[in-house]
PDB file of N, CA and C in Angstrom:
ATOM      1  N   MET E   1      24.175 138.178 -25.115  1.00 95.00           N
ATOM      2  CA  MET E   1      24.790 137.123 -25.908  1.00 95.00           C
ATOM      3  C   MET E   1      23.829 135.940 -26.082  1.00 95.00           C
ATOM      4  N   LEU E   2      23.058 135.656 -25.045  1.00 96.00           N
ATOM      5  CA  LEU E   2      22.111 134.549 -25.108  1.00 96.00           C
ATOM      6  C   LEU E   2      21.087 134.768 -26.222  1.00 96.00           C
ATOM      7  N   GLU E   3      20.565 135.976 -26.321  1.00 97.00           N
ATOM      8  CA  GLU E   3      19.589 136.267 -27.372  1.00 97.00           C
ATOM      9  C   GLU E   3      20.194 136.081 -28.761  1.00 97.00           C
ATOM     10  N   LYS E   4      21.434 136.520 -28.946  1.00 98.00           N
ATOM     11  CA  LYS E   4      22.116 136.344 -30.237  1.00 98.00           C
ATOM     12  C   LYS E   4      22.274 134.864 -30.569  1.00 98.00           C
ATOM     13  N   ALA E   5      22.672 134.075 -29.584  1.00 98.00           N
ATOM     14  CA  ALA E   5      22.873 132.639 -29.805  1.00 98.00           C
ATOM     15  C   ALA E   5      21.560 131.958 -30.175  1.00 98.00           C
ATOM     16  N   LEU E   6      20.492 132.285 -29.466  1.00 97.00           N
ATOM     17  CA  LEU E   6      19.196 131.669 -29.753  1.00 97.00           C
ATOM     18  C   LEU E   6      18.648 132.103 -31.102  1.00 97.00           C
ATOM     19  N   ARG E   7      18.819 133.376 -31.433  1.00 98.00           N
ATOM     20  CA  ARG E   7      18.372 133.861 -32.741  1.00 98.00           C
ATOM     21  C   ARG E   7      19.119 133.119 -33.852  1.00 98.00           C
ATOM     22  N   ALA E   8      20.424 132.939 -33.671  1.00 98.00           N
ATOM     23  CA  ALA E   8      21.226 132.223 -34.670  1.00 98.00           C
ATOM     24  C   ALA E   8      20.764 130.774 -34.805  1.00 98.00           C
ATOM     25  N   LEU E   9      20.468 130.119 -33.688  1.00 97.00           N
ATOM     26  CA  LEU E   9      19.971 128.739 -33.749  1.00 97.00           C
ATOM     27  C   LEU E   9      18.629 128.677 -34.471  1.00 97.00           C
ATOM     28  N   ALA E  10      17.719 129.563 -34.113  1.00 97.00           N
ATOM     29  CA  ALA E  10      16.387 129.553 -34.724  1.00 97.00           C
ATOM     30  C   ALA E  10      16.450 129.855 -36.221  1.00 97.00           C
ATOM     31  N   GLU E  11      17.397 130.710 -36.626  1.00 98.00           N
ATOM     32  CA  GLU E  11      17.538 131.073 -38.040  1.00 98.00           C
ATOM     33  C   GLU E  11      18.487 130.146 -38.793  1.00 98.00           C
ATOM     34  N   LYS E  12      19.023 129.155 -38.096  1.00 98.00           N
ATOM     35  CA  LYS E  12      19.970 128.196 -38.674  1.00 98.00           C
ATOM     36  C   LYS E  12      21.187 128.902 -39.278  1.00 98.00           C
ATOM     37  N   ASP E  13      21.704 129.873 -38.539  1.00 98.00           N
ATOM     38  CA  ASP E  13      22.869 130.651 -38.952  1.00 98.00           C
ATOM     39  C   ASP E  13      24.081 130.160 -38.162  1.00 98.00           C
ATOM     40  N   TYR E  14      24.783 129.184 -38.713  1.00 98.00           N
ATOM     41  CA  TYR E  14      25.887 128.549 -37.991  1.00 98.00           C
ATOM     42  C   TYR E  14      27.050 129.503 -37.736  1.00 98.00           C
ATOM     43  N   LYS E  15      27.286 130.450 -38.641  1.00 98.00           N
ATOM     44  CA  LYS E  15      28.379 131.412 -38.427  1.00 98.00           C
ATOM     45  C   LYS E  15      28.065 132.342 -37.261  1.00 98.00           C
ATOM     46  N   ALA E  16      26.847 132.844 -37.215  1.00 99.00           N
ATOM     47  CA  ALA E  16      26.452 133.734 -36.116  1.00 99.00           C
ATOM     48  C   ALA E  16      26.444 132.981 -34.790  1.00 99.00           C
ATOM     49  N   PHE E  17      26.026 131.720 -34.808  1.00 98.00           N
ATOM     50  CA  PHE E  17      26.017 130.934 -33.572  1.00 98.00           C
ATOM     51  C   PHE E  17      27.440 130.742 -33.059  1.00 98.00           C
ATOM     52  N   ALA E  18      28.344 130.338 -33.923  1.00 99.00           N
ATOM     53  CA  ALA E  18      29.737 130.119 -33.516  1.00 99.00           C
ATOM     54  C   ALA E  18      30.388 131.412 -33.034  1.00 99.00           C
ATOM     55  N   ALA E  19      29.998 132.544 -33.610  1.00 99.00           N
ATOM     56  CA  ALA E  19      30.571 133.834 -33.209  1.00 99.00           C
ATOM     57  C   ALA E  19      30.194 134.221 -31.781  1.00 99.00           C
ATOM     58  N   CYS E  20      29.213 133.572 -31.208  1.00 98.00           N
ATOM     59  CA  CYS E  20      28.808 133.833 -29.820  1.00 98.00           C
ATOM     60  C   CYS E  20      29.747 133.165 -28.819  1.00 98.00           C
ATOM     61  N   PHE E  21      30.604 132.264 -29.295  1.00 99.00           N
ATOM     62  CA  PHE E  21      31.475 131.481 -28.421  1.00 99.00           C
ATOM     63  C   PHE E  21      32.918 131.974 -28.474  1.00 99.00           C
ATOM     64  N   SER E  22      33.604 131.837 -27.346  1.00 98.00           N
ATOM     65  CA  SER E  22      35.036 132.133 -27.309  1.00 98.00           C
ATOM     66  C   SER E  22      35.770 131.080 -28.134  1.00 98.00           C
ATOM     67  N   GLU E  23      37.001 131.374 -28.478  1.00 98.00           N
ATOM     68  CA  GLU E  23      37.795 130.451 -29.298  1.00 98.00           C
ATOM     69  C   GLU E  23      37.864 129.058 -28.677  1.00 98.00           C
ATOM     70  N   ASP E  24      37.915 128.992 -27.355  1.00 98.00           N
ATOM     71  CA  ASP E  24      37.982 127.701 -26.662  1.00 98.00           C
ATOM     72  C   ASP E  24      36.646 127.332 -26.010  1.00 98.00           C
ATOM     73  N   GLY E  25      35.552 127.893 -26.536  1.00 98.00           N
ATOM     74  CA  GLY E  25      34.229 127.642 -25.973  1.00 98.00           C
ATOM     75  C   GLY E  25      33.808 126.184 -26.088  1.00 98.00           C
ATOM     76  N   LYS E  26      32.931 125.788 -25.172  1.00 99.00           N
ATOM     77  CA  LYS E  26      32.414 124.415 -25.144  1.00 99.00           C
ATOM     78  C   LYS E  26      30.897 124.450 -25.269  1.00 99.00           C
ATOM     79  N   TYR E  27      30.354 123.507 -26.057  1.00 98.00           N
ATOM     80  CA  TYR E  27      28.911 123.397 -26.240  1.00 98.00           C
ATOM     81  C   TYR E  27      28.519 121.938 -26.047  1.00 98.00           C
ATOM     82  N   PHE E  28      27.707 121.684 -25.033  1.00 99.00           N
ATOM     83  CA  PHE E  28      27.240 120.332 -24.738  1.00 99.00           C
ATOM     84  C   PHE E  28      25.722 120.316 -24.865  1.00 99.00           C
ATOM     85  N   ASP E  29      25.190 119.355 -25.622  1.00 98.00           N
ATOM     86  CA  ASP E  29      23.744 119.248 -25.815  1.00 98.00           C
ATOM     87  C   ASP E  29      23.320 117.811 -25.534  1.00 98.00           C
ATOM     88  N   TYR E  30      22.472 117.651 -24.523  1.00 98.00           N
ATOM     89  CA  TYR E  30      22.028 116.331 -24.086  1.00 98.00           C
ATOM     90  C   TYR E  30      20.642 115.962 -24.614  1.00 98.00           C
ATOM     91  N   CYS E  31      20.089 116.751 -25.515  1.00 97.00           N
ATOM     92  CA  CYS E  31      18.756 116.477 -26.046  1.00 97.00           C
ATOM     93  C   CYS E  31      18.702 115.399 -27.131  1.00 97.00           C
ATOM     94  N   PRO E  32      19.707 115.269 -28.002  1.00 96.00           N
ATOM     95  CA  PRO E  32      19.600 114.261 -29.060  1.00 96.00           C
ATOM     96  C   PRO E  32      19.341 112.841 -28.544  1.00 96.00           C
ATOM     97  N   ALA E  33      19.835 112.514 -27.367  1.00 96.00           N
ATOM     98  CA  ALA E  33      19.640 111.167 -26.816  1.00 96.00           C
ATOM     99  C   ALA E  33      18.163 110.851 -26.598  1.00 96.00           C
ATOM    100  N   CYS E  34      17.334 111.875 -26.447  1.00 95.00           N
ATOM    101  CA  CYS E  34      15.895 111.652 -26.279  1.00 95.00           C
ATOM    102  C   CYS E  34      15.277 111.037 -27.531  1.00 95.00           C
ATOM    103  N   ASN E  35      15.942 111.212 -28.670  1.00 92.00           N
ATOM    104  CA  ASN E  35      15.479 110.631 -29.933  1.00 92.00           C
ATOM    105  C   ASN E  35      16.410 109.524 -30.420  1.00 92.00           C
ATOM    106  N   GLY E  36      17.187 108.955 -29.506  1.00 94.00           N
ATOM    107  CA  GLY E  36      18.053 107.840 -29.864  1.00 94.00           C
ATOM    108  C   GLY E  36      19.309 108.225 -30.625  1.00 94.00           C
ATOM    109  N   LYS E  37      19.684 109.501 -30.593  1.00 94.00           N
ATOM    110  CA  LYS E  37      20.887 109.981 -31.286  1.00 94.00           C
ATOM    111  C   LYS E  37      21.993 110.240 -30.274  1.00 94.00           C
ATOM    112  N   ASP E  38      23.209 110.449 -30.776  1.00 96.00           N
ATOM    113  CA  ASP E  38      24.332 110.781 -29.895  1.00 96.00           C
ATOM    114  C   ASP E  38      24.222 112.230 -29.437  1.00 96.00           C
ATOM    115  N   ASN E  39      24.525 112.467 -28.165  1.00 97.00           N
ATOM    116  CA  ASN E  39      24.565 113.829 -27.645  1.00 97.00           C
ATOM    117  C   ASN E  39      25.691 114.594 -28.325  1.00 97.00           C
ATOM    118  N   TYR E  40      25.636 115.931 -28.249  1.00 97.00           N
ATOM    119  CA  TYR E  40      26.634 116.787 -28.883  1.00 97.00           C
ATOM    120  C   TYR E  40      27.627 117.289 -27.839  1.00 97.00           C
ATOM    121  N   PHE E  41      28.895 117.086 -28.095  1.00 98.00           N
ATOM    122  CA  PHE E  41      29.976 117.616 -27.268  1.00 98.00           C
ATOM    123  C   PHE E  41      30.963 118.273 -28.229  1.00 98.00           C
ATOM    124  N   VAL E  42      30.919 119.602 -28.317  1.00 98.00           N
ATOM    125  CA  VAL E  42      31.687 120.320 -29.325  1.00 98.00           C
ATOM    126  C   VAL E  42      32.606 121.320 -28.619  1.00 98.00           C
ATOM    127  N   TYR E  43      33.881 121.311 -28.997  1.00 98.00           N
ATOM    128  CA  TYR E  43      34.904 122.121 -28.337  1.00 98.00           C
ATOM    129  C   TYR E  43      35.529 123.105 -29.320  1.00 98.00           C
ATOM    130  N   GLY E  44      35.411 124.401 -29.029  1.00 98.00           N
ATOM    131  CA  GLY E  44      36.030 125.441 -29.845  1.00 98.00           C
ATOM    132  C   GLY E  44      35.051 126.064 -30.822  1.00 98.00           C
ATOM    133  N   SER E  45      35.149 127.377 -31.004  1.00 98.00           N
ATOM    134  CA  SER E  45      34.210 128.079 -31.885  1.00 98.00           C
ATOM    135  C   SER E  45      34.314 127.607 -33.335  1.00 98.00           C
ATOM    136  N   ALA E  46      35.513 127.268 -33.792  1.00 98.00           N
ATOM    137  CA  ALA E  46      35.660 126.769 -35.172  1.00 98.00           C
ATOM    138  C   ALA E  46      34.943 125.431 -35.333  1.00 98.00           C
ATOM    139  N   ALA E  47      35.058 124.570 -34.345  1.00 98.00           N
ATOM    140  CA  ALA E  47      34.375 123.271 -34.395  1.00 98.00           C
ATOM    141  C   ALA E  47      32.863 123.451 -34.294  1.00 98.00           C
ATOM    142  N   ILE E  48      32.419 124.400 -33.482  1.00 98.00           N
ATOM    143  CA  ILE E  48      30.984 124.676 -33.365  1.00 98.00           C
ATOM    144  C   ILE E  48      30.439 125.135 -34.714  1.00 98.00           C
ATOM    145  N   GLU E  49      31.177 126.001 -35.399  1.00 98.00           N
ATOM    146  CA  GLU E  49      30.741 126.459 -36.722  1.00 98.00           C
ATOM    147  C   GLU E  49      30.645 125.295 -37.704  1.00 98.00           C
ATOM    148  N   MET E  50      31.669 124.465 -37.774  1.00 98.00           N
ATOM    149  CA  MET E  50      31.651 123.325 -38.706  1.00 98.00           C
ATOM    150  C   MET E  50      30.548 122.334 -38.348  1.00 98.00           C
ATOM    151  N   PHE E  51      30.400 122.060 -37.064  1.00 98.00           N
ATOM    152  CA  PHE E  51      29.396 121.095 -36.616  1.00 98.00           C
ATOM    153  C   PHE E  51      27.991 121.570 -36.986  1.00 98.00           C
ATOM    154  N   TYR E  52      27.686 122.815 -36.668  1.00 98.00           N
ATOM    155  CA  TYR E  52      26.341 123.316 -36.956  1.00 98.00           C
ATOM    156  C   TYR E  52      26.121 123.597 -38.437  1.00 98.00           C
ATOM    157  N   ARG E  53      27.158 123.816 -39.187  1.00 98.00           N
ATOM    158  CA  ARG E  53      26.988 123.911 -40.639  1.00 98.00           C
ATOM    159  C   ARG E  53      26.401 122.591 -41.142  1.00 98.00           C
ATOM    160  N   ASN E  54      26.943 121.488 -40.675  1.00 98.00           N
ATOM    161  CA  ASN E  54      26.431 120.170 -41.042  1.00 98.00           C
ATOM    162  C   ASN E  54      25.017 119.955 -40.510  1.00 98.00           C
ATOM    163  N   ARG E  55      24.790 120.250 -39.236  1.00 96.00           N
ATOM    164  CA  ARG E  55      23.474 120.023 -38.618  1.00 96.00           C
ATOM    165  C   ARG E  55      22.383 120.801 -39.356  1.00 96.00           C
ATOM    166  N   PHE E  56      22.672 122.063 -39.698  1.00 96.00           N
ATOM    167  CA  PHE E  56      21.666 122.898 -40.353  1.00 96.00           C
ATOM    168  C   PHE E  56      21.521 122.572 -41.832  1.00 96.00           C
ATOM    169  N   THR E  57      22.633 122.334 -42.523  1.00 96.00           N
ATOM    170  CA  THR E  57      22.580 122.039 -43.953  1.00 96.00           C
ATOM    171  C   THR E  57      21.755 120.791 -44.233  1.00 96.00           C
ATOM    172  N   PHE E  58      21.914 119.780 -43.402  1.00 96.00           N
ATOM    173  CA  PHE E  58      21.212 118.516 -43.617  1.00 96.00           C
ATOM    174  C   PHE E  58      19.979 118.370 -42.730  1.00 96.00           C
ATOM    175  N   ASP E  59      19.536 119.490 -42.153  1.00 93.00           N
ATOM    176  CA  ASP E  59      18.295 119.561 -41.381  1.00 93.00           C
ATOM    177  C   ASP E  59      18.228 118.531 -40.248  1.00 93.00           C
ATOM    178  N   HIS E  60      19.326 118.408 -39.512  1.00 95.00           N
ATOM    179  CA  HIS E  60      19.372 117.482 -38.382  1.00 95.00           C
ATOM    180  C   HIS E  60      18.844 118.088 -37.091  1.00 95.00           C
ATOM    181  N   VAL E  61      18.754 119.409 -37.041  1.00 95.00           N
ATOM    182  CA  VAL E  61      18.253 120.061 -35.822  1.00 95.00           C
ATOM    183  C   VAL E  61      17.484 121.326 -36.198  1.00 95.00           C
ATOM    184  N   THR E  62      16.381 121.543 -35.481  1.00 96.00           N
ATOM    185  CA  THR E  62      15.561 122.733 -35.666  1.00 96.00           C
ATOM    186  C   THR E  62      15.222 123.299 -34.294  1.00 96.00           C
ATOM    187  N   VAL E  63      15.364 124.600 -34.147  1.00 97.00           N
ATOM    188  CA  VAL E  63      15.037 125.288 -32.893  1.00 97.00           C
ATOM    189  C   VAL E  63      13.875 126.236 -33.167  1.00 97.00           C
ATOM    190  N   SER E  64      12.832 126.148 -32.344  1.00 97.00           N
ATOM    191  CA  SER E  64      11.648 126.990 -32.518  1.00 97.00           C
ATOM    192  C   SER E  64      11.240 127.630 -31.197  1.00 97.00           C
ATOM    193  N   GLU E  65      10.651 128.788 -31.307  1.00 97.00           N
ATOM    194  CA  GLU E  65      10.061 129.515 -30.183  1.00 97.00           C
ATOM    195  C   GLU E  65      10.984 129.674 -28.976  1.00 97.00           C
ATOM    196  N   PRO E  66      12.188 130.208 -29.185  1.00 97.00           N
ATOM    197  CA  PRO E  66      13.067 130.425 -28.031  1.00 97.00           C
ATOM    198  C   PRO E  66      12.530 131.531 -27.121  1.00 97.00           C
ATOM    199  N   VAL E  67      12.683 131.318 -25.816  1.00 97.00           N
ATOM    200  CA  VAL E  67      12.254 132.292 -24.814  1.00 97.00           C
ATOM    201  C   VAL E  67      13.403 132.507 -23.842  1.00 97.00           C
ATOM    202  N   VAL E  68      13.874 133.743 -23.746  1.00 97.00           N
ATOM    203  CA  VAL E  68      14.943 134.071 -22.804  1.00 97.00           C
ATOM    204  C   VAL E  68      14.322 134.233 -21.422  1.00 97.00           C
ATOM    205  N   GLU E  69      14.867 133.502 -20.449  1.00 97.00           N
ATOM    206  CA  GLU E  69      14.347 133.557 -19.083  1.00 97.00           C
ATOM    207  C   GLU E  69      15.147 134.527 -18.212  1.00 97.00           C
ATOM    208  N   ASP E  70      16.455 134.557 -18.396  1.00 96.00           N
ATOM    209  CA  ASP E  70      17.325 135.527 -17.735  1.00 96.00           C
ATOM    210  C   ASP E  70      18.599 135.622 -18.562  1.00 96.00           C
ATOM    211  N   GLU E  71      19.628 136.296 -18.062  1.00 93.00           N
ATOM    212  CA  GLU E  71      20.816 136.529 -18.894  1.00 93.00           C
ATOM    213  C   GLU E  71      21.611 135.263 -19.203  1.00 93.00           C
ATOM    214  N   LYS E  72      21.344 134.172 -18.487  1.00 97.00           N
ATOM    215  CA  LYS E  72      22.088 132.934 -18.718  1.00 97.00           C
ATOM    216  C   LYS E  72      21.215 131.746 -19.103  1.00 97.00           C
ATOM    217  N   THR E  73      19.909 131.898 -19.085  1.00 98.00           N
ATOM    218  CA  THR E  73      19.016 130.758 -19.277  1.00 98.00           C
ATOM    219  C   THR E  73      17.905 131.074 -20.272  1.00 98.00           C
ATOM    220  N   ALA E  74      17.604 130.092 -21.120  1.00 98.00           N
ATOM    221  CA  ALA E  74      16.497 130.211 -22.066  1.00 98.00           C
ATOM    222  C   ALA E  74      15.896 128.829 -22.289  1.00 98.00           C
ATOM    223  N   SER E  75      14.727 128.805 -22.879  1.00 98.00           N
ATOM    224  CA  SER E  75      14.100 127.536 -23.237  1.00 98.00           C
ATOM    225  C   SER E  75      13.632 127.628 -24.689  1.00 98.00           C
ATOM    226  N   PHE E  76      13.454 126.475 -25.309  1.00 98.00           N
ATOM    227  CA  PHE E  76      12.998 126.426 -26.696  1.00 98.00           C
ATOM    228  C   PHE E  76      12.461 125.038 -26.995  1.00 98.00           C
ATOM    229  N   PHE E  77      11.762 124.922 -28.118  1.00 98.00           N
ATOM    230  CA  PHE E  77      11.359 123.624 -28.630  1.00 98.00           C
ATOM    231  C   PHE E  77      12.394 123.228 -29.669  1.00 98.00           C
ATOM    232  N   GLY E  78      12.936 122.040 -29.547  1.00 96.00           N
ATOM    233  CA  GLY E  78      13.956 121.580 -30.473  1.00 96.00           C
ATOM    234  C   GLY E  78      13.602 120.236 -31.074  1.00 96.00           C
ATOM    235  N   ALA E  79      13.878 120.085 -32.355  1.00 96.00           N
ATOM    236  CA  ALA E  79      13.688 118.805 -33.039  1.00 96.00           C
ATOM    237  C   ALA E  79      15.068 118.297 -33.443  1.00 96.00           C
ATOM    238  N   TYR E  80      15.416 117.129 -32.956  1.00 95.00           N
ATOM    239  CA  TYR E  80      16.710 116.509 -33.227  1.00 95.00           C
ATOM    240  C   TYR E  80      16.459 115.231 -34.028  1.00 95.00           C
ATOM    241  N   GLU E  81      16.145 115.396 -35.302  1.00 92.00           N
ATOM    242  CA  GLU E  81      15.831 114.262 -36.178  1.00 92.00           C
ATOM    243  C   GLU E  81      14.714 113.411 -35.586  1.00 92.00           C
ATOM    244  N   GLY E  82      13.745 114.057 -35.012  1.00 92.00           N
ATOM    245  CA  GLY E  82      12.615 113.365 -34.394  1.00 92.00           C
ATOM    246  C   GLY E  82      11.597 114.389 -33.932  1.00 92.00           C
ATOM    247  N   PRO E  83      10.682 113.973 -33.066  1.00 95.00           N
ATOM    248  CA  PRO E  83       9.667 114.912 -32.580  1.00 95.00           C
ATOM    249  C   PRO E  83      10.277 116.028 -31.729  1.00 95.00           C
ATOM    250  N   TYR E  84       9.565 117.130 -31.669  1.00 96.00           N
ATOM    251  CA  TYR E  84      10.026 118.258 -30.854  1.00 96.00           C
ATOM    252  C   TYR E  84      10.022 117.889 -29.382  1.00 96.00           C
ATOM    253  N   LEU E  85      10.983 118.478 -28.664  1.00 97.00           N
ATOM    254  CA  LEU E  85      11.016 118.349 -27.214  1.00 97.00           C
ATOM    255  C   LEU E  85      11.305 119.715 -26.620  1.00 97.00           C
ATOM    256  N   PHE E  86      10.982 119.870 -25.361  1.00 98.00           N
ATOM    257  CA  PHE E  86      11.205 121.134 -24.669  1.00 98.00           C
ATOM    258  C   PHE E  86      12.604 121.105 -24.083  1.00 98.00           C
ATOM    259  N   ALA E  87      13.409 122.112 -24.405  1.00 98.00           N
ATOM    260  CA  ALA E  87      14.817 122.123 -24.003  1.00 98.00           C
ATOM    261  C   ALA E  87      15.160 123.404 -23.254  1.00 98.00           C
ATOM    262  N   ARG E  88      16.202 123.320 -22.463  1.00 98.00           N
ATOM    263  CA  ARG E  88      16.719 124.469 -21.718  1.00 98.00           C
ATOM    264  C   ARG E  88      18.164 124.706 -22.128  1.00 98.00           C
ATOM    265  N   PHE E  89      18.487 125.947 -22.476  1.00 98.00           N
ATOM    266  CA  PHE E  89      19.827 126.383 -22.875  1.00 98.00           C
ATOM    267  C   PHE E  89      20.381 127.195 -21.714  1.00 98.00           C
ATOM    268  N   GLU E  90      21.510 126.766 -21.166  1.00 99.00           N
ATOM    269  CA  GLU E  90      22.107 127.471 -20.035  1.00 99.00           C
ATOM    270  C   GLU E  90      23.559 127.822 -20.327  1.00 99.00           C
ATOM    271  N   ILE E  91      23.888 129.076 -20.142  1.00 98.00           N
ATOM    272  CA  ILE E  91      25.281 129.503 -20.254  1.00 98.00           C
ATOM    273  C   ILE E  91      25.901 129.351 -18.875  1.00 98.00           C
ATOM    274  N   GLU E  92      26.903 128.515 -18.777  1.00 98.00           N
ATOM    275  CA  GLU E  92      27.545 128.271 -17.488  1.00 98.00           C
ATOM    276  C   GLU E  92      28.739 129.178 -17.245  1.00 98.00           C
ATOM    277  N   GLU E  93      29.321 129.698 -18.338  1.00 98.00           N
ATOM    278  CA  GLU E  93      30.512 130.527 -18.160  1.00 98.00           C
ATOM    279  C   GLU E  93      30.693 131.456 -19.360  1.00 98.00           C
ATOM    280  N   PHE E  94      31.099 132.703 -19.067  1.00 98.00           N
ATOM    281  CA  PHE E  94      31.469 133.679 -20.091  1.00 98.00           C
ATOM    282  C   PHE E  94      32.964 133.940 -20.002  1.00 98.00           C
ATOM    283  N   ASP E  95      33.574 134.385 -21.110  1.00 97.00           N
ATOM    284  CA  ASP E  95      34.971 134.828 -21.035  1.00 97.00           C
ATOM    285  C   ASP E  95      34.990 136.324 -20.713  1.00 97.00           C
ATOM    286  N   THR E  96      36.162 136.911 -20.631  1.00 97.00           N
ATOM    287  CA  THR E  96      36.281 138.322 -20.248  1.00 97.00           C
ATOM    288  C   THR E  96      35.710 139.272 -21.300  1.00 97.00           C
ATOM    289  N   ALA E  97      35.587 138.814 -22.541  1.00 97.00           N
ATOM    290  CA  ALA E  97      35.021 139.640 -23.615  1.00 97.00           C
ATOM    291  C   ALA E  97      33.499 139.508 -23.712  1.00 97.00           C
ATOM    292  N   GLY E  98      32.899 138.668 -22.854  1.00 97.00           N
ATOM    293  CA  GLY E  98      31.460 138.478 -22.871  1.00 97.00           C
ATOM    294  C   GLY E  98      30.982 137.384 -23.799  1.00 97.00           C
ATOM    295  N   LEU E  99      31.916 136.647 -24.406  1.00 98.00           N
ATOM    296  CA  LEU E  99      31.544 135.522 -25.266  1.00 98.00           C
ATOM    297  C   LEU E  99      31.269 134.291 -24.404  1.00 98.00           C
ATOM    298  N   ILE E 100      30.516 133.362 -24.954  1.00 98.00           N
ATOM    299  CA  ILE E 100      30.171 132.144 -24.217  1.00 98.00           C
ATOM    300  C   ILE E 100      31.393 131.241 -24.141  1.00 98.00           C
ATOM    301  N   LYS E 101      31.742 130.850 -22.936  1.00 99.00           N
ATOM    302  CA  LYS E 101      32.858 129.927 -22.738  1.00 99.00           C
ATOM    303  C   LYS E 101      32.346 128.498 -22.554  1.00 99.00           C
ATOM    304  N   LYS E 102      31.146 128.357 -21.960  1.00 99.00           N
ATOM    305  CA  LYS E 102      30.550 127.029 -21.816  1.00 99.00           C
ATOM    306  C   LYS E 102      29.033 127.163 -21.795  1.00 99.00           C
ATOM    307  N   ALA E 103      28.384 126.377 -22.664  1.00 99.00           N
ATOM    308  CA  ALA E 103      26.925 126.330 -22.715  1.00 99.00           C
ATOM    309  C   ALA E 103      26.478 124.879 -22.689  1.00 99.00           C
ATOM    310  N   VAL E 104      25.380 124.635 -21.980  1.00 99.00           N
ATOM    311  CA  VAL E 104      24.829 123.290 -21.856  1.00 99.00           C
ATOM    312  C   VAL E 104      23.341 123.343 -22.196  1.00 99.00           C
ATOM    313  N   VAL E 105      22.904 122.408 -23.033  1.00 98.00           N
ATOM    314  CA  VAL E 105      21.491 122.274 -23.376  1.00 98.00           C
ATOM    315  C   VAL E 105      21.037 120.910 -22.882  1.00 98.00           C
ATOM    316  N   HIS E 106      19.867 120.885 -22.247  1.00 98.00           N
ATOM    317  CA  HIS E 106      19.344 119.620 -21.735  1.00 98.00           C
ATOM    318  C   HIS E 106      17.824 119.636 -21.813  1.00 98.00           C
ATOM    319  N   PRO E 107      17.193 118.467 -21.793  1.00 98.00           N
ATOM    320  CA  PRO E 107      15.730 118.440 -21.785  1.00 98.00           C
ATOM    321  C   PRO E 107      15.199 119.173 -20.551  1.00 98.00           C
ATOM    322  N   ALA E 108      14.131 119.916 -20.739  1.00 93.00           N
ATOM    323  CA  ALA E 108      13.559 120.682 -19.618  1.00 93.00           C
ATOM    324  C   ALA E 108      12.500 119.866 -18.899  1.00 93.00           C
TER     325      ALA E 108
END
């Protein structure tokens, strides 16, 4: 699931990214604050889809060179309306169907 989520982020495919999350999934991203922006706290797969549709359509976030480290952890270079930074994507919880229930991204 982690590889699918990272591929969707890198390809700016908001539908595929949201499909990686359970209906009540949570996505927290603490990287935008590094560029003076508000961090992302998004609840629910429908909200994740809408949120990332906006982020990708208006080029507010770019993910490059994702590397999967294990089944729950990966790293990538991310640009959040500013210079690239090194980030870590961690899945903290899966649901019974194997979808992401909680994911957290933070500066590495």
